[in-house]
PDB file of C-alpha atoms and ligand atoms in Angstrom:
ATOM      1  CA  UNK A   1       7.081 -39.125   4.804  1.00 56.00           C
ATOM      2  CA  UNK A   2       7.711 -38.653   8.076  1.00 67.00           C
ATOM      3  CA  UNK A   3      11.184 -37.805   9.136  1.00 74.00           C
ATOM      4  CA  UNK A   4      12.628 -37.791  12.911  1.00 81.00           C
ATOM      5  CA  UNK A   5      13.384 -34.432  14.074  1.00 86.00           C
ATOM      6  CA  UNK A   6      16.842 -33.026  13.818  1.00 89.00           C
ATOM      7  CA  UNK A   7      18.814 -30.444  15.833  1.00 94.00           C
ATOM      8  CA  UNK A   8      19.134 -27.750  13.446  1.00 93.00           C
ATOM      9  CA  UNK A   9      22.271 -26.430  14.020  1.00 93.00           C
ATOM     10  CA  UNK A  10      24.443 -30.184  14.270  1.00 94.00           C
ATOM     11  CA  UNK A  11      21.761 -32.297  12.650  1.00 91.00           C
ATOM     12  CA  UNK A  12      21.465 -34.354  15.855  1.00 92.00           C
ATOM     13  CA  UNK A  13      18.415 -36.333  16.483  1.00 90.00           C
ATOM     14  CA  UNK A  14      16.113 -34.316  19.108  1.00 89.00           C
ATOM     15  CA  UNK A  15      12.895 -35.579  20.811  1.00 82.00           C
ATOM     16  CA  UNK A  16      10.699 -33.443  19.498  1.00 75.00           C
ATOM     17  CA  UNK A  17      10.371 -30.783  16.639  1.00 68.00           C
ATOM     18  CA  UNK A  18      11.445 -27.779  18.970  1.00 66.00           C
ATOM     19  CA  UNK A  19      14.624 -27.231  16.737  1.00 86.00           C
ATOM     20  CA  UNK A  20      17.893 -26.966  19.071  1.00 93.00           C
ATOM     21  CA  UNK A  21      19.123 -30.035  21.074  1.00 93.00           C
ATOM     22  CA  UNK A  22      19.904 -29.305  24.310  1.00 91.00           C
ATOM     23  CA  UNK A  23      23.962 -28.199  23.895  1.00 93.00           C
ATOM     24  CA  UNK A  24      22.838 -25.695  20.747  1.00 95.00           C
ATOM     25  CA  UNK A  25      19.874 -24.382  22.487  1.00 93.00           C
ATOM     26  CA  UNK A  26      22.922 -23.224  25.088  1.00 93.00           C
ATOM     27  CA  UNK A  27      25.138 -22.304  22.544  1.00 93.00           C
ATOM     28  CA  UNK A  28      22.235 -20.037  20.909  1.00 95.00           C
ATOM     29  CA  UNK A  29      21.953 -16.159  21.805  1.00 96.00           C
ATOM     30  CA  UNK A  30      18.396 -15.768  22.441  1.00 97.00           C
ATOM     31  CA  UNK A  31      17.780 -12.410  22.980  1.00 97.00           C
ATOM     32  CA  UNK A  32      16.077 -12.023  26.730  1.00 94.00           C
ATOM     33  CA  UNK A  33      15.297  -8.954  29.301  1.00 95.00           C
ATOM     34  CA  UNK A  34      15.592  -5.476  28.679  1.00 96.00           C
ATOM     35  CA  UNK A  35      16.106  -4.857  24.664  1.00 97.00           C
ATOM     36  CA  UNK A  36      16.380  -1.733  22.641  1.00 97.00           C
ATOM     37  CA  UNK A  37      12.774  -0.986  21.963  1.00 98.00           C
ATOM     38  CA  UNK A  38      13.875   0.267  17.970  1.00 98.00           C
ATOM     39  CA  UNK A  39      16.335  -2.018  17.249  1.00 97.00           C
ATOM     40  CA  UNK A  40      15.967  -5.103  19.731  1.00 97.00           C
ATOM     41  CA  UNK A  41      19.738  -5.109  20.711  1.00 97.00           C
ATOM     42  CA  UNK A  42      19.506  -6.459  24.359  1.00 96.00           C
ATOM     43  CA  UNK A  43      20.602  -3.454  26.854  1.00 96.00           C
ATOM     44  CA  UNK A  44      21.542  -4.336  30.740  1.00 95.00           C
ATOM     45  CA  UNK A  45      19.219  -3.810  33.704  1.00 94.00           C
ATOM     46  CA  UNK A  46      15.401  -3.797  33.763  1.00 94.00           C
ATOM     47  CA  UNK A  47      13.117  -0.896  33.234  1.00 94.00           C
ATOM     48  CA  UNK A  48       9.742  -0.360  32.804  1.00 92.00           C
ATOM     49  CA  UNK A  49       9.963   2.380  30.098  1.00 93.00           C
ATOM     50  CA  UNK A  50      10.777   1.706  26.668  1.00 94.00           C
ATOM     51  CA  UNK A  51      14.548   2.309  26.598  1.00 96.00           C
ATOM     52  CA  UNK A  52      17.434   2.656  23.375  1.00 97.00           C
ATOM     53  CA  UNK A  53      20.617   1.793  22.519  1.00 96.00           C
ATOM     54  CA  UNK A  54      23.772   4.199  21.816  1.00 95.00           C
ATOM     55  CA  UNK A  55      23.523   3.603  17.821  1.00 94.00           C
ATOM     56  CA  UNK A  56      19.837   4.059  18.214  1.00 96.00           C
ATOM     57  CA  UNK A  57      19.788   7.645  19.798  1.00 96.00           C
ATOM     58  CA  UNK A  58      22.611   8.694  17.507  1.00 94.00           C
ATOM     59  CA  UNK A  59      20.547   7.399  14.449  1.00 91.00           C
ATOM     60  CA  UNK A  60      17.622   8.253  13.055  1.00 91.00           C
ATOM     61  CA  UNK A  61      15.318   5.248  12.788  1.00 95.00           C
ATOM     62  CA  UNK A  62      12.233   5.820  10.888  1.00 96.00           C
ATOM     63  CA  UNK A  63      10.219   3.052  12.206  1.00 98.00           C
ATOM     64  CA  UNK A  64       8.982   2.906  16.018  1.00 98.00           C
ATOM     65  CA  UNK A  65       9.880   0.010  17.473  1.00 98.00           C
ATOM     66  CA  UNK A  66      11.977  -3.126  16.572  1.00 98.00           C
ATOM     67  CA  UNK A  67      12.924  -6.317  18.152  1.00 98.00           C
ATOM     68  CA  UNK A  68      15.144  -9.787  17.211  1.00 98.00           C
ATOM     69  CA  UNK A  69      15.244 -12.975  18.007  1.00 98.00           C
ATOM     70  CA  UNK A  70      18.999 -13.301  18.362  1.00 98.00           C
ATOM     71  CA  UNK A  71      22.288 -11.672  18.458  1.00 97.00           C
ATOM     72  CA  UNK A  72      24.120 -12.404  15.420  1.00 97.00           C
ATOM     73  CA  UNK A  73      27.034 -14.853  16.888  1.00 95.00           C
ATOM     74  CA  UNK A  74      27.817 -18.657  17.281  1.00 95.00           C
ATOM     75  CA  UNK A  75      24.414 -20.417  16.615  1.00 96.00           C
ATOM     76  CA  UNK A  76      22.689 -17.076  15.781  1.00 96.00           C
ATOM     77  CA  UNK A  77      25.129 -16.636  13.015  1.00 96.00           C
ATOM     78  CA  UNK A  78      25.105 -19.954  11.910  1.00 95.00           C
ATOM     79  CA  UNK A  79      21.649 -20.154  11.327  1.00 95.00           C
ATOM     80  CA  UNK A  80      21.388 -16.723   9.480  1.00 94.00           C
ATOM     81  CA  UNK A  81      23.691 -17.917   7.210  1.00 92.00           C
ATOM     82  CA  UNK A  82      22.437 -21.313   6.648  1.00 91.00           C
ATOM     83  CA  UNK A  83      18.941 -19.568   5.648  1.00 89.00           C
ATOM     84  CA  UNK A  84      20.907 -17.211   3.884  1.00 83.00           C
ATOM     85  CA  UNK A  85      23.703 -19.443   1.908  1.00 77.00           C
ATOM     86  CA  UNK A  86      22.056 -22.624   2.807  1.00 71.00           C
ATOM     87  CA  UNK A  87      18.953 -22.384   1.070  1.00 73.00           C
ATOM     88  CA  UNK A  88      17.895 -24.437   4.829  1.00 84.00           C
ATOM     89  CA  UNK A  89      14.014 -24.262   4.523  1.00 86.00           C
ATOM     90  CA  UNK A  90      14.205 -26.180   7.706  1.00 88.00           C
ATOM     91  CA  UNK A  91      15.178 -23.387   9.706  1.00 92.00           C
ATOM     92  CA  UNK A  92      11.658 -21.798   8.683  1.00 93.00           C
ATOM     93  CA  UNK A  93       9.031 -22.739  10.748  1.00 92.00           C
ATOM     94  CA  UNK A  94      11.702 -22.437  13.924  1.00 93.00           C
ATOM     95  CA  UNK A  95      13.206 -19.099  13.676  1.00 96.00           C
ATOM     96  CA  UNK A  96       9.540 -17.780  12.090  1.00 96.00           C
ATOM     97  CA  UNK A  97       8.458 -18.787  15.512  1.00 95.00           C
ATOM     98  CA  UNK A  98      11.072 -17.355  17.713  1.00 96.00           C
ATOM     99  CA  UNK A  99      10.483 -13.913  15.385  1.00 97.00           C
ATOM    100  CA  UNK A 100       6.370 -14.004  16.296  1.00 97.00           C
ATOM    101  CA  UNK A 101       7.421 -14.704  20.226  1.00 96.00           C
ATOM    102  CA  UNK A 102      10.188 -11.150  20.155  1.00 97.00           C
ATOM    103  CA  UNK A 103       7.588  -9.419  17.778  1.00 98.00           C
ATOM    104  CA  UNK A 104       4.277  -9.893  19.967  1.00 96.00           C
ATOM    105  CA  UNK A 105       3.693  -7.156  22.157  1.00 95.00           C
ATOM    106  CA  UNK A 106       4.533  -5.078  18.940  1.00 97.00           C
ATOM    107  CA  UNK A 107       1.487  -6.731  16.808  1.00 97.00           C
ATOM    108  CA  UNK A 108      -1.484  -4.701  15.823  1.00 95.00           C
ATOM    109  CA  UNK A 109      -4.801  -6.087  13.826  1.00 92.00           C
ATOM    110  CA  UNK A 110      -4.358  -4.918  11.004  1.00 90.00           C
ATOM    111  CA  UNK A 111      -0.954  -5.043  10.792  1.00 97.00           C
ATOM    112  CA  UNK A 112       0.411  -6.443   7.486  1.00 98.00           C
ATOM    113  CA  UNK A 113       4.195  -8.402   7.461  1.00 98.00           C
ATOM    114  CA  UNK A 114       6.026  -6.954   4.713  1.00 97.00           C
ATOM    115  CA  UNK A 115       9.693  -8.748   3.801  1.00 96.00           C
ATOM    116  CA  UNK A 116      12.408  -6.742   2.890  1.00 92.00           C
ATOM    117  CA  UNK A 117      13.204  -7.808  -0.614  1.00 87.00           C
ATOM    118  CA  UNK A 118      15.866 -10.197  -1.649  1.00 77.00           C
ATOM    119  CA  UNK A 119      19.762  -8.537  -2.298  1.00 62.00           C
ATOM    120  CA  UNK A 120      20.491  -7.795  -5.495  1.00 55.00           C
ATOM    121  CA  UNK A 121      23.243 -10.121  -5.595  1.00 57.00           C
ATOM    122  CA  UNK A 122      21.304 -13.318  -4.567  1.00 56.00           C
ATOM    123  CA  UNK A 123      19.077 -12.630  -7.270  1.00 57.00           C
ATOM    124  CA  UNK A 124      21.648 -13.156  -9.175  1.00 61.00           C
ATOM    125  CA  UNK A 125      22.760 -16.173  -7.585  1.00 62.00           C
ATOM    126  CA  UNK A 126      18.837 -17.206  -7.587  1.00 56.00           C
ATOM    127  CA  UNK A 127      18.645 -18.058  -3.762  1.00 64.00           C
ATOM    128  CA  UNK A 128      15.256 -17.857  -2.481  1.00 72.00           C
ATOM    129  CA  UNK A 129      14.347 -14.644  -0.173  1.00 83.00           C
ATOM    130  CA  UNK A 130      15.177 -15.751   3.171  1.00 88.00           C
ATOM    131  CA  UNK A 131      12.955 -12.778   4.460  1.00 92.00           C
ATOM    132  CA  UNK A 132       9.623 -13.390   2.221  1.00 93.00           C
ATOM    133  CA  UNK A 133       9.522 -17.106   3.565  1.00 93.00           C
ATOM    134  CA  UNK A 134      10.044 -16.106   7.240  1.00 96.00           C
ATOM    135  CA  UNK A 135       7.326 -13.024   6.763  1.00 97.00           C
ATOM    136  CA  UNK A 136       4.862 -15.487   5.127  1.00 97.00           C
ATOM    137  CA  UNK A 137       5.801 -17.942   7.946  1.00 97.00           C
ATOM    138  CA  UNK A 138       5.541 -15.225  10.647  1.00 97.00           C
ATOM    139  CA  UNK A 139       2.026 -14.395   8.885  1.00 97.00           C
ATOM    140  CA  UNK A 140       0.883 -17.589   9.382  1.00 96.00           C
ATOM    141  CA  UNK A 141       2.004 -17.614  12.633  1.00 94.00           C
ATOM    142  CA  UNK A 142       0.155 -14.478  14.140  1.00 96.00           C
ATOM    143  CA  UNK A 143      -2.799 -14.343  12.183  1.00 96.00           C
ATOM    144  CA  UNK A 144      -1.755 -11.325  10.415  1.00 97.00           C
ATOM    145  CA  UNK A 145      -1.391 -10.730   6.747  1.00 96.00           C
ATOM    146  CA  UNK A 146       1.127 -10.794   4.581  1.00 97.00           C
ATOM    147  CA  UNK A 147       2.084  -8.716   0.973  1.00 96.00           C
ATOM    148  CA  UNK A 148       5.100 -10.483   0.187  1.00 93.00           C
ATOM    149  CA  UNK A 149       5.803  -8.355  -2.840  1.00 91.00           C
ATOM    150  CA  UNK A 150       4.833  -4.717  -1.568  1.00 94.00           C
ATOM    151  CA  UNK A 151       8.234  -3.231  -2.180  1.00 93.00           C
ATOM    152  CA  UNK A 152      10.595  -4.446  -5.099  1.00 87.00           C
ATOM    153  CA  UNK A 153      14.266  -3.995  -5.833  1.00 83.00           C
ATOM    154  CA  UNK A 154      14.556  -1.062  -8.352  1.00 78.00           C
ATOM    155  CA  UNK A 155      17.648  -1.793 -10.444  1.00 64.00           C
ATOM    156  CA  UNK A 156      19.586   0.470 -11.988  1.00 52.00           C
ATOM    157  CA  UNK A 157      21.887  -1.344 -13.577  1.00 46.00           C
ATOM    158  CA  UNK A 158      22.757   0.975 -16.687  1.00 45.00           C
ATOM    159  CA  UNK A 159      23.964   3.799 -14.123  1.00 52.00           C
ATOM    160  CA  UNK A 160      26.113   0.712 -12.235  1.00 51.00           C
ATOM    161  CA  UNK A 161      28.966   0.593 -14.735  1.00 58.00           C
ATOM    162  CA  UNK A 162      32.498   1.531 -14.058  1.00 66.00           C
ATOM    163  CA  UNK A 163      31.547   1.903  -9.915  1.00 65.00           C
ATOM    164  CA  UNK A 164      33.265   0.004  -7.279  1.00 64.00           C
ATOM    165  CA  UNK A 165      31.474  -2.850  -5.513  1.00 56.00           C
ATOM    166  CA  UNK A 166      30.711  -0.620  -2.532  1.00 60.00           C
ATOM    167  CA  UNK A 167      29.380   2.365  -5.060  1.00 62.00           C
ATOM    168  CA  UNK A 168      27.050  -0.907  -6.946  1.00 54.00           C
ATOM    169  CA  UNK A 169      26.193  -2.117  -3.031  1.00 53.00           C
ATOM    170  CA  UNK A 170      25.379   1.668  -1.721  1.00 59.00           C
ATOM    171  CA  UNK A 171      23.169   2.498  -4.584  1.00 58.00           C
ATOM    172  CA  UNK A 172      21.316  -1.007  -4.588  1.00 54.00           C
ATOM    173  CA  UNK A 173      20.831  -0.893  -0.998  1.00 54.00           C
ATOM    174  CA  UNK A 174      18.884   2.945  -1.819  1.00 57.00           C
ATOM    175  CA  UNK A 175      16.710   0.721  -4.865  1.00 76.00           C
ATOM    176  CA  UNK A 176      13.555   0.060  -3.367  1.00 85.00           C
ATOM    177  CA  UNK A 177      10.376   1.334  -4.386  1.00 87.00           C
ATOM    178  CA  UNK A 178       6.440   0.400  -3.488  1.00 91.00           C
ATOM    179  CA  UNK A 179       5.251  -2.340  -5.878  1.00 90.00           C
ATOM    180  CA  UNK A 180       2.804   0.110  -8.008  1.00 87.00           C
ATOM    181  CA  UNK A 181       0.028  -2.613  -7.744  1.00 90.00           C
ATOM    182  CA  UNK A 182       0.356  -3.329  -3.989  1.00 88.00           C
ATOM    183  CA  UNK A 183      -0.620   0.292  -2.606  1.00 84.00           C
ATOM    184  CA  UNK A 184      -3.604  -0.460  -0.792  1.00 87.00           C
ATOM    185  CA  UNK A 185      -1.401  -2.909   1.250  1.00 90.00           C
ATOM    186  CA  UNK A 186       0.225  -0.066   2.434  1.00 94.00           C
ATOM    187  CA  UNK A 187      -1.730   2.752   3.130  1.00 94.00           C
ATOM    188  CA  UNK A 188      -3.257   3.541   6.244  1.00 95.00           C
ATOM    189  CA  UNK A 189      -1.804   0.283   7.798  1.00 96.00           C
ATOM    190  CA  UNK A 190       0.685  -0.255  10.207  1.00 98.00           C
ATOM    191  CA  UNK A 191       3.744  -2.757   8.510  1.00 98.00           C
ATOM    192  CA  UNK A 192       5.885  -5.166  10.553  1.00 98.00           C
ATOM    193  CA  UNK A 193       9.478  -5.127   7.714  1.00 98.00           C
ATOM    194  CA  UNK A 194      10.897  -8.280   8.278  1.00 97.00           C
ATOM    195  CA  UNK A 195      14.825  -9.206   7.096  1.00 95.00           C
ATOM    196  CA  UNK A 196      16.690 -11.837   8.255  1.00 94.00           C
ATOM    197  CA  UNK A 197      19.636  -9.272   9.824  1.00 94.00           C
ATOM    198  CA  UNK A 198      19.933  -6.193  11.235  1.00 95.00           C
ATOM    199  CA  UNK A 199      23.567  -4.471  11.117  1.00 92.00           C
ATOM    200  CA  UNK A 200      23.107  -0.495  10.564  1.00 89.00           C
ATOM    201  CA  UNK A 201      19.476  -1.015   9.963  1.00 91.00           C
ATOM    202  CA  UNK A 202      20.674   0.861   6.582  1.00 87.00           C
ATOM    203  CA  UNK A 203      18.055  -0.713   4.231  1.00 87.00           C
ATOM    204  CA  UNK A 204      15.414  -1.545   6.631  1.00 93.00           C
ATOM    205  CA  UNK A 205      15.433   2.347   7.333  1.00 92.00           C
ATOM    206  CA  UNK A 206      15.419   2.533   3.079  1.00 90.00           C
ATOM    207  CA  UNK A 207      12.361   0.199   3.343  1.00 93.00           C
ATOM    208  CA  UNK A 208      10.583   1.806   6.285  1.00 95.00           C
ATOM    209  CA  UNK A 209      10.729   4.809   4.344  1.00 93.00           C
ATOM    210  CA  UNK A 210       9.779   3.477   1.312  1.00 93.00           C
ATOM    211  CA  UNK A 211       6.438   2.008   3.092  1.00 95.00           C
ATOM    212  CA  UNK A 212       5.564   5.821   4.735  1.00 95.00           C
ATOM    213  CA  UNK A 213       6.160   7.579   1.457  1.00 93.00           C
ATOM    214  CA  UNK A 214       3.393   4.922   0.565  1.00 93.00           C
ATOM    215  CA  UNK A 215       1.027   6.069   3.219  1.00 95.00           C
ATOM    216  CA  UNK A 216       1.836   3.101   5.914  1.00 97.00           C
ATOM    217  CA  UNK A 217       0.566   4.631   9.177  1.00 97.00           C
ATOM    218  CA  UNK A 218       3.544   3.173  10.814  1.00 97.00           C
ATOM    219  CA  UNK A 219       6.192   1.052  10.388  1.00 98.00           C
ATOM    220  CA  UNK A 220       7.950  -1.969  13.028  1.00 98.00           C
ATOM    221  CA  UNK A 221      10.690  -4.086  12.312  1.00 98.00           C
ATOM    222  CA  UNK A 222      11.544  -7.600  13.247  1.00 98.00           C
ATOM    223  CA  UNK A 223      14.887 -10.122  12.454  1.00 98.00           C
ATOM    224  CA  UNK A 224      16.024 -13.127  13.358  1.00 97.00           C
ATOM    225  CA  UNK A 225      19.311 -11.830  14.272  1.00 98.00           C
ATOM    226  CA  UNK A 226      20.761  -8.240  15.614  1.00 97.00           C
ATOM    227  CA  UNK A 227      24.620  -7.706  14.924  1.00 95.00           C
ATOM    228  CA  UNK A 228      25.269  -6.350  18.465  1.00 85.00           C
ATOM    229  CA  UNK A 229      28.686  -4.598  18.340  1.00 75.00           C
ATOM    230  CA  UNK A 230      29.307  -5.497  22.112  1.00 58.00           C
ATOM    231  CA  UNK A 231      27.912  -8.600  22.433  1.00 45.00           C
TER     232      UNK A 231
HETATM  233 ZN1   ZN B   1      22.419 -29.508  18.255  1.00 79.68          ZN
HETATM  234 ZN1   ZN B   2      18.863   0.200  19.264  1.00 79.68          ZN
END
């Protein structure tokens, strides 16, 4: 089957399988020019030295560098939550590629993709992980390799009962562990996390750690969309 390409924001027909039509490639904040070197939030002027952003000096970041694709706002949003609600496999190949274009000069040889693993809740609501399927995709689109089931969610749920929402979230949000069987993954290598958004970097910096304690040599991070409090 072959079908014509569509716009994947407003389902337009476009000429080729780029992705946007021409008004939603506007519309889309692609994140250009002088970034945040941790957490890829775009910062003004140009400089050759790897700068970061207010939230980034004031937090500790345990991975050493990071980069997006997009801010999270009008398309940017949209499509976050269309791979994240929509179950929109379309958005794949697309936003994989935009992730491997940000993520390049960050790339190592033997660097292996690691996704952050699936929320809790959307297990629950069985939605596919929106991160494993753009790591794989971002795998296939570097070269590099992938271990889409390094770390797992550790769930505690016995321990959850009679806590608030935000108690459940903040302790399921600490869960993750190293899958026991997917060590040598890990150790020695440098790992490229990859989630679909960034907002404190809370459980990415739960997952970078996670990936140290397991003897990763270093850790990077890449999303397809920042949440950029200015922007
Ligand atoms: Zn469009
Ligand atoms: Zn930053």
């Amino acid at each position: 089957m072959i079908y014509p390409p569509r716009c994947l924001v407003c389902g337009g027909l476009v000429e080729s399988d780029f992705g946007l039509c021409g008004t939603c490639w506007r519309d889309t904040p692609f994140i250009t020019g002088l970034v945040c070197d941790l957490c890829g939030v775009p910062l003004p002027g140009t400089s050759d030295l790897a700068e970061h952003c207010d939230e980034c000096l004031k937090t500790v970041r345990p991975w050493v560098r990071g980069r997006a694709a997009l801010c999270y706002r009008d398309n940017g949003r949209k499509l976050v939550l269309g791979l994240k609600h929509g179950d929109r496999h379309d958005i794949v190949p697309t936003a994989s590629l935009w992730m491997a274009r940000v993520a390049r000069p960050m790339l190592t040889q033997d660097m292996v993709i690691v996704p952050v693993p699936l929320h809790f809740y959307r297990l629950l609501q069985r939605r596919f992980n929106q991160s494993a399927v753009l790591a794989q995709a971002m795998a296939r689109q570097t070269g590099l390799s992938c271990c889409p089931d390094a770390l797992i969610r550790t769930t505690h749920t016995a321990s959850l009962d009679g806590k608030s929402r935000e108690d459940r979230f903040a302790t399921l949000s600490g869960a993750l562990a190293a899958h026991p069987k997917r060590a040598q993954h890990l150790a020695g290598k440098a790992v490229l996390l990859v989630d679909d958004v960034m907002t404190s970097g809370a459980t990415l910096s739960t997952a970078a750690e996670v990936c140290l304690a397991a003897g990763a040599r270093e850790v990077c991070v890449t999303v397809l969309a920042r949440v950029a409090k200015d922007a």
